[in-house]
XYZ file of C-alpha atoms in Angstrom:
429
model
C -80.697 -32.936 32.210
C -77.734 -34.130 34.207
C -75.883 -31.389 36.015
C -72.876 -31.446 38.303
C -72.419 -28.160 40.153
C -70.323 -26.573 37.402
C -71.124 -28.338 34.130
C -74.028 -29.039 31.790
C -74.676 -31.421 28.932
C -75.444 -29.730 25.637
C -79.073 -29.962 24.561
C -79.739 -32.114 21.516
C -80.008 -29.268 18.987
C -76.763 -27.753 20.284
C -74.732 -30.933 19.813
C -74.175 -30.370 16.083
C -73.292 -26.668 16.368
C -69.601 -26.673 17.416
C -68.724 -29.040 14.557
C -70.476 -26.852 11.998
C -69.300 -23.385 13.085
C -66.811 -22.536 10.346
C -66.020 -19.521 8.162
C -68.949 -17.166 7.706
C -71.209 -19.635 9.506
C -70.169 -18.563 13.011
C -73.483 -19.882 14.447
C -73.787 -16.583 16.304
C -77.034 -14.649 16.360
C -77.651 -11.028 17.306
C -80.679 -9.496 19.022
C -80.910 -5.711 19.112
C -83.048 -3.168 20.875
C -83.165 0.341 19.456
C -83.873 2.750 22.304
C -85.181 6.283 21.952
C -82.088 7.723 23.696
C -78.331 6.969 23.583
C -77.303 3.992 25.684
C -75.578 4.619 29.021
C -72.959 1.793 29.252
C -72.469 2.042 33.035
C -76.199 1.604 33.702
C -76.309 -1.214 31.162
C -73.471 -2.956 33.031
C -75.361 -2.623 36.325
C -78.453 -4.112 34.711
C -76.451 -6.958 33.167
C -74.786 -7.823 36.470
C -78.204 -8.054 38.120
C -79.889 -10.128 35.424
C -77.007 -12.592 34.927
C -77.680 -13.980 38.396
C -80.897 -15.584 37.100
C -79.150 -17.120 34.075
C -75.999 -18.905 35.331
C -75.975 -21.129 32.230
C -74.993 -18.106 30.136
C -71.735 -17.714 32.100
C -70.446 -21.038 30.761
C -67.615 -21.839 28.366
C -67.596 -24.702 25.870
C -65.339 -27.677 26.587
C -64.473 -30.841 24.690
C -65.175 -34.206 26.261
C -64.273 -37.690 25.025
C -67.686 -38.257 23.410
C -69.521 -34.883 23.475
C -68.936 -31.204 24.045
C -70.201 -29.811 27.336
C -70.657 -26.452 29.088
C -68.725 -25.492 32.205
C -69.185 -22.516 34.505
C -65.739 -21.064 35.213
C -66.946 -17.973 37.039
C -66.271 -15.514 34.220
C -68.092 -12.188 34.246
C -69.766 -10.560 31.249
C -68.622 -7.003 30.508
C -70.490 -4.460 28.399
C -68.403 -3.123 25.513
C -68.831 -0.675 22.670
C -69.847 -2.342 19.400
C -66.679 -2.361 17.309
C -66.741 -5.879 15.824
C -68.595 -7.033 12.701
C -72.118 -8.265 13.443
C -72.262 -11.912 14.564
C -68.464 -12.171 14.832
C -67.197 -15.549 16.154
C -67.679 -16.315 19.850
C -66.402 -19.876 19.889
C -62.691 -20.536 19.382
C -61.672 -24.211 19.789
C -59.350 -24.728 22.732
C -60.059 -21.309 24.217
C -62.159 -20.925 27.393
C -64.133 -17.784 26.650
C -67.718 -16.723 27.199
C -70.237 -17.565 24.492
C -72.130 -14.303 24.557
C -71.377 -10.595 24.317
C -73.384 -7.526 25.241
C -72.454 -4.316 23.469
C -73.943 -0.986 22.476
C -73.739 1.562 19.680
C -75.504 4.926 19.900
C -79.143 4.022 20.715
C -78.754 0.258 20.273
C -78.233 -2.493 22.815
C -76.988 -5.733 21.243
C -76.888 -9.267 22.594
C -74.840 -11.739 20.564
C -74.857 -15.420 21.501
C -73.345 -18.667 20.285
C -76.206 -20.989 19.385
C -75.116 -23.759 21.800
C -76.423 -21.710 24.721
C -79.946 -20.938 23.512
C -82.296 -20.458 20.600
C -83.812 -17.116 19.651
C -86.810 -17.542 21.938
C -84.680 -18.423 24.942
C -82.246 -15.571 24.277
C -85.135 -13.118 23.988
C -86.349 -14.157 27.476
C -82.985 -13.056 28.801
C -82.711 -9.961 26.579
C -86.168 -8.630 27.502
C -85.217 -8.876 31.160
C -81.934 -7.065 30.489
C -83.553 -4.228 28.510
C -86.353 -3.823 31.046
C -83.945 -3.634 33.975
C -81.748 -1.153 32.098
C -84.731 1.112 31.388
C -85.944 0.785 34.965
C -82.543 1.953 36.286
C -82.044 4.687 33.675
C -85.487 6.290 33.973
C -86.298 5.344 37.599
C -89.363 3.428 36.492
C -91.597 1.530 38.887
C -91.806 -2.228 38.438
C -95.197 -2.896 36.759
C -97.950 -4.310 38.978
C -98.432 -7.160 36.509
C -94.939 -7.730 35.229
C -94.914 -9.567 31.922
C -91.878 -11.692 32.616
C -91.511 -15.377 33.251
C -90.840 -16.283 36.866
C -89.554 -19.793 36.331
C -86.789 -21.172 38.538
C -83.163 -21.415 37.467
C -83.611 -25.180 37.146
C -86.585 -24.741 34.798
C -84.640 -22.235 32.667
C -81.702 -24.638 32.380
C -83.753 -27.744 31.630
C -83.134 -29.826 28.492
C -86.637 -29.955 27.003
C -85.555 -32.307 24.198
C -84.541 -34.923 26.732
C -87.654 -34.359 28.862
C -90.145 -34.853 26.015
C -88.233 -37.416 23.954
C -90.104 -40.540 22.852
C -88.111 -43.277 21.185
C -88.536 -43.611 17.421
C -86.936 -45.858 14.874
C -83.514 -44.684 13.814
C -82.550 -41.254 12.511
C -84.844 -41.464 9.497
C -86.063 -37.885 9.544
C -82.564 -36.442 9.895
C -81.397 -38.635 7.022
C -84.264 -37.442 4.809
C -83.236 -33.831 5.403
C -79.857 -34.519 3.786
C -81.197 -36.300 0.708
C -82.852 -33.359 -1.044
C -81.228 -30.785 -3.347
C -82.521 -27.230 -3.645
C -81.754 -24.012 -5.505
C -78.706 -22.344 -3.931
C -78.245 -18.606 -3.626
C -74.974 -17.281 -4.972
C -73.118 -14.022 -5.367
C -69.843 -12.247 -4.722
C -68.613 -12.977 -1.226
C -66.589 -10.665 0.980
C -62.951 -11.680 0.555
C -62.603 -11.871 4.353
C -66.083 -13.423 4.797
C -67.108 -10.395 6.837
C -70.842 -10.122 7.453
C -72.950 -7.688 5.430
C -76.106 -6.723 7.248
C -79.388 -5.392 5.917
C -82.456 -4.479 7.940
C -85.908 -3.655 6.588
C -88.631 -2.189 8.800
C -92.299 -2.242 7.855
C -95.636 -1.619 9.562
C -96.751 -4.751 11.382
C -100.409 -3.748 11.063
C -100.074 -3.301 7.306
C -98.461 -6.714 6.975
C -101.260 -8.270 9.019
C -103.871 -6.513 6.876
C -102.142 -7.798 3.739
C -102.112 -11.348 5.098
C -105.843 -11.110 5.866
C -106.422 -9.797 2.350
C -104.940 -13.046 1.032
C -106.726 -15.126 3.709
C -103.500 -16.422 5.211
C -100.983 -15.804 8.005
C -98.035 -13.407 8.018
C -95.620 -16.358 8.076
C -97.121 -17.961 4.989
C -97.323 -14.590 3.211
C -93.682 -13.672 3.924
C -92.437 -17.090 2.797
C -94.431 -16.868 -0.436
C -93.249 -13.340 -1.295
C -89.691 -14.354 -0.523
C -90.004 -17.254 -2.988
C -91.098 -14.758 -5.633
C -88.020 -12.662 -4.835
C -85.792 -15.712 -5.300
C -87.388 -16.556 -8.648
C -86.756 -12.992 -9.819
C -83.062 -13.962 -9.984
C -83.353 -17.540 -11.317
C -82.525 -18.538 -14.888
C -84.966 -20.516 -17.043
C -82.812 -23.634 -16.588
C -82.805 -23.270 -12.816
C -86.565 -22.788 -12.720
C -87.012 -26.033 -14.625
C -84.746 -28.166 -12.489
C -84.328 -26.743 -8.974
C -86.982 -26.373 -6.253
C -86.911 -23.546 -3.753
C -86.752 -24.856 -0.200
C -87.207 -22.484 2.735
C -86.289 -23.875 6.138
C -88.623 -22.640 8.900
C -87.509 -23.002 12.543
C -90.447 -23.806 14.812
C -90.552 -22.896 18.513
C -91.448 -26.207 20.158
C -92.563 -24.407 23.321
C -95.815 -23.746 21.445
C -96.486 -27.498 21.464
C -94.698 -28.722 24.602
C -94.936 -26.769 27.843
C -91.429 -25.707 28.801
C -89.744 -22.684 30.391
C -86.279 -23.619 29.145
C -84.069 -20.886 27.691
C -81.965 -23.507 25.945
C -82.473 -24.672 22.377
C -85.932 -26.130 21.901
C -86.891 -25.826 18.277
C -87.549 -27.975 15.226
C -87.224 -27.173 11.530
C -89.769 -27.698 8.774
C -88.795 -27.459 5.076
C -91.269 -25.604 2.860
C -90.681 -26.551 -0.774
C -92.021 -24.987 -3.975
C -91.528 -26.075 -7.581
C -90.895 -22.897 -9.673
C -92.403 -24.611 -12.727
C -95.802 -24.117 -11.039
C -95.324 -20.346 -10.841
C -97.762 -18.353 -12.981
C -96.408 -14.907 -12.172
C -98.788 -14.251 -9.298
C -98.640 -14.540 -5.528
C -101.859 -16.564 -5.676
C -100.053 -19.339 -7.589
C -97.657 -19.823 -4.649
C -99.748 -19.227 -1.527
C -101.836 -22.453 -1.556
C -98.705 -24.649 -1.808
C -96.969 -22.821 1.037
C -100.129 -22.789 3.149
C -100.550 -26.561 2.756
C -96.891 -27.219 3.622
C -97.264 -25.218 6.827
C -100.511 -26.960 7.800
C -99.220 -30.477 7.065
C -95.912 -30.114 8.862
C -97.274 -28.242 11.864
C -99.642 -31.046 12.749
C -99.154 -32.410 16.268
C -97.845 -35.732 14.960
C -95.266 -34.212 12.612
C -94.082 -31.706 15.213
C -93.481 -34.557 17.659
C -91.531 -36.498 15.018
C -89.398 -33.421 14.375
C -88.669 -33.022 18.074
C -87.832 -36.710 18.466
C -85.513 -36.639 15.435
C -83.289 -34.088 17.180
C -83.254 -36.055 20.441
C -82.574 -39.328 18.583
C -79.022 -38.224 17.844
C -78.043 -38.464 21.514
C -80.125 -41.544 22.294
C -78.694 -43.624 19.429
C -76.414 -46.221 21.077
C -73.913 -46.313 18.218
C -73.598 -42.522 18.053
C -73.066 -42.383 21.829
C -69.962 -44.590 21.671
C -68.208 -42.797 18.804
C -65.315 -40.528 19.973
C -65.860 -36.800 19.543
C -63.204 -36.239 16.862
C -64.993 -38.767 14.636
C -68.365 -37.200 15.441
C -66.972 -33.801 14.410
C -66.031 -35.123 10.981
C -69.339 -36.837 10.244
C -71.501 -34.067 11.727
C -69.656 -31.541 9.580
C -70.221 -33.694 6.509
C -73.897 -34.195 7.356
C -74.351 -30.436 7.925
C -72.939 -29.650 4.477
C -75.296 -32.181 2.866
C -78.299 -30.724 4.675
C -77.418 -27.208 3.476
C -77.557 -28.416 -0.127
C -81.243 -29.098 0.452
C -82.037 -25.587 1.691
C -82.300 -22.327 -0.263
C -82.581 -20.128 2.801
C -83.989 -19.995 6.328
C -86.728 -17.682 7.588
C -86.975 -17.504 11.361
C -90.020 -15.726 12.792
C -89.470 -14.710 16.406
C -92.976 -13.287 16.600
C -94.334 -10.355 18.584
C -92.014 -9.031 21.286
C -93.953 -7.750 24.274
C -92.741 -5.383 26.972
C -94.609 -3.870 29.953
C -96.424 -0.693 28.827
C -94.364 1.444 31.208
C -91.239 0.636 29.134
C -92.678 0.920 25.629
C -92.191 4.723 25.205
C -88.417 4.250 25.537
C -88.086 1.612 22.791
C -88.343 2.071 19.018
C -87.963 -1.524 17.860
C -86.316 -4.923 18.263
C -84.452 -6.767 15.515
C -82.617 -10.067 15.089
C -79.907 -11.464 12.814
C -78.365 -14.901 12.359
C -74.980 -15.583 10.763
C -75.169 -17.933 7.795
C -72.876 -19.195 5.016
C -75.428 -17.913 2.505
C -78.525 -16.154 3.807
C -80.890 -16.357 6.748
C -83.733 -13.968 7.514
C -84.967 -13.206 11.023
C -88.359 -11.595 11.523
C -89.438 -9.879 14.740
C -92.132 -7.372 15.703
C -92.550 -4.791 18.442
C -95.628 -2.562 18.556
C -96.092 -1.584 14.890
C -92.464 -2.126 13.833
C -91.896 -5.404 12.006
C -88.215 -5.916 11.182
C -86.596 -8.237 8.643
C -82.920 -8.793 9.487
C -80.438 -10.546 7.237
C -76.679 -10.930 7.545
C -74.521 -12.807 5.031
C -71.007 -12.859 3.560
C -72.366 -11.574 0.220
C -71.415 -8.006 -0.621
C -74.837 -7.360 -2.199
C -78.381 -8.298 -1.216
C -80.310 -8.817 -4.496
C -82.877 -11.271 -3.129
C -83.681 -9.110 -0.107
C -83.959 -6.028 -2.304
C -86.317 -7.927 -4.618
C -88.288 -8.925 -1.529
C -88.562 -5.316 -0.355
C -89.541 -4.157 -3.867
C -92.355 -6.690 -3.914
C -93.583 -5.468 -0.516
C -93.670 -1.863 -1.737
C -95.539 -2.976 -4.858
C -98.161 -4.427 -2.495
C -98.475 -1.087 -0.710
C -96.170 -1.747 2.270
C -93.610 1.006 2.883
C -90.123 -0.277 3.752
C -87.344 1.562 5.597
C -83.942 0.020 4.890
C -80.674 0.221 6.835
C -77.378 -1.562 6.134
C -73.801 -1.668 7.325
C -72.503 -1.710 3.749
C -72.001 2.058 3.755
C -72.174 4.766 6.380
C -75.345 6.351 7.742
C -77.636 4.619 5.278
C -81.361 4.857 5.665
C -83.655 4.581 2.695
C -87.410 4.779 2.644
C -89.212 3.072 -0.190
C -92.790 4.049 -0.806
C -95.327 2.740 -3.221
């Protein structure tokens, strides 16, 4: 990473985001913590002021250069506000120098919303866990744990561009091109006339989901993807089943494969495809195909190719010399083509851990990612596993099918949504 006192290059995954943030696809994600008690905004502000000192990158605004966008620290401060905007509302406005994150609260919830150029979900959670912990420490006068479960990397390590650090030259942009050449079944439905986000959240028992995965001799990730594919097929016509594959895009945290403490974007994406013609009406007819796709694409060699394909965009000599306004046009076109090859995205943020002293004050964590169609974020804390989805569609038929299938398998689901006031449903088998 090259850094001059006040500015930063975008990491390789972030380079395509400003050109593709349009309409409902704001490229903003939300991470929430539901506390046991109402949030005190003044204490939250004190905690935020303290924690921001360790994450100067998050104080930056996005600027246009001649060839690439870049981040610049203009000394702006982040203020805690009450949550009055739609979830994942835009944070980036071309030509305007504003912060690319917001911290707000509503009743018992603390929300962090962030424009994807700053960080991925894993990096944002590193910051958010620190913020929540410091807030709880101040509010309840808690002692700092003897063995604090937080990363103690330097500011330089947090701000590092891991794509650039681990990049190994490969021939061309072949993998990126292949991603845009496939066509998949597309979700559809009635969209909000103002493209406002409609949010749905389903909470299940993490231990029950793990038991169910063990029952099928697989992982939770493979199980969730397979059940989701069933939920999609519940709404497909016979013609669509014959001609259109279901492709689920799975973001992969590259920190699992390459040692890095960066909070910036460091992820790859694997497509998991299934031909509905192979479906025999059972979960068992899907699981082996999904399992194999996960195993094949998560091999060390394929993960490295995925990582290099992202970095190749910046290292390509021809791409480097193209002015930014031309890049914007072609990146936008490429992004639209890639989306035609994806049915949905399922992002698993994994198990969120907090020091035991803080656990009694937290009910659960959840995550949401804005999308032009649908994206599901999965996160777990203690025994609360949460599926979060936000989309411009006014109804959530696929997610409701997904939850129905979970209840049919014996997993109770508690559902909340912003589509109508004070909604909480509990579905039981």
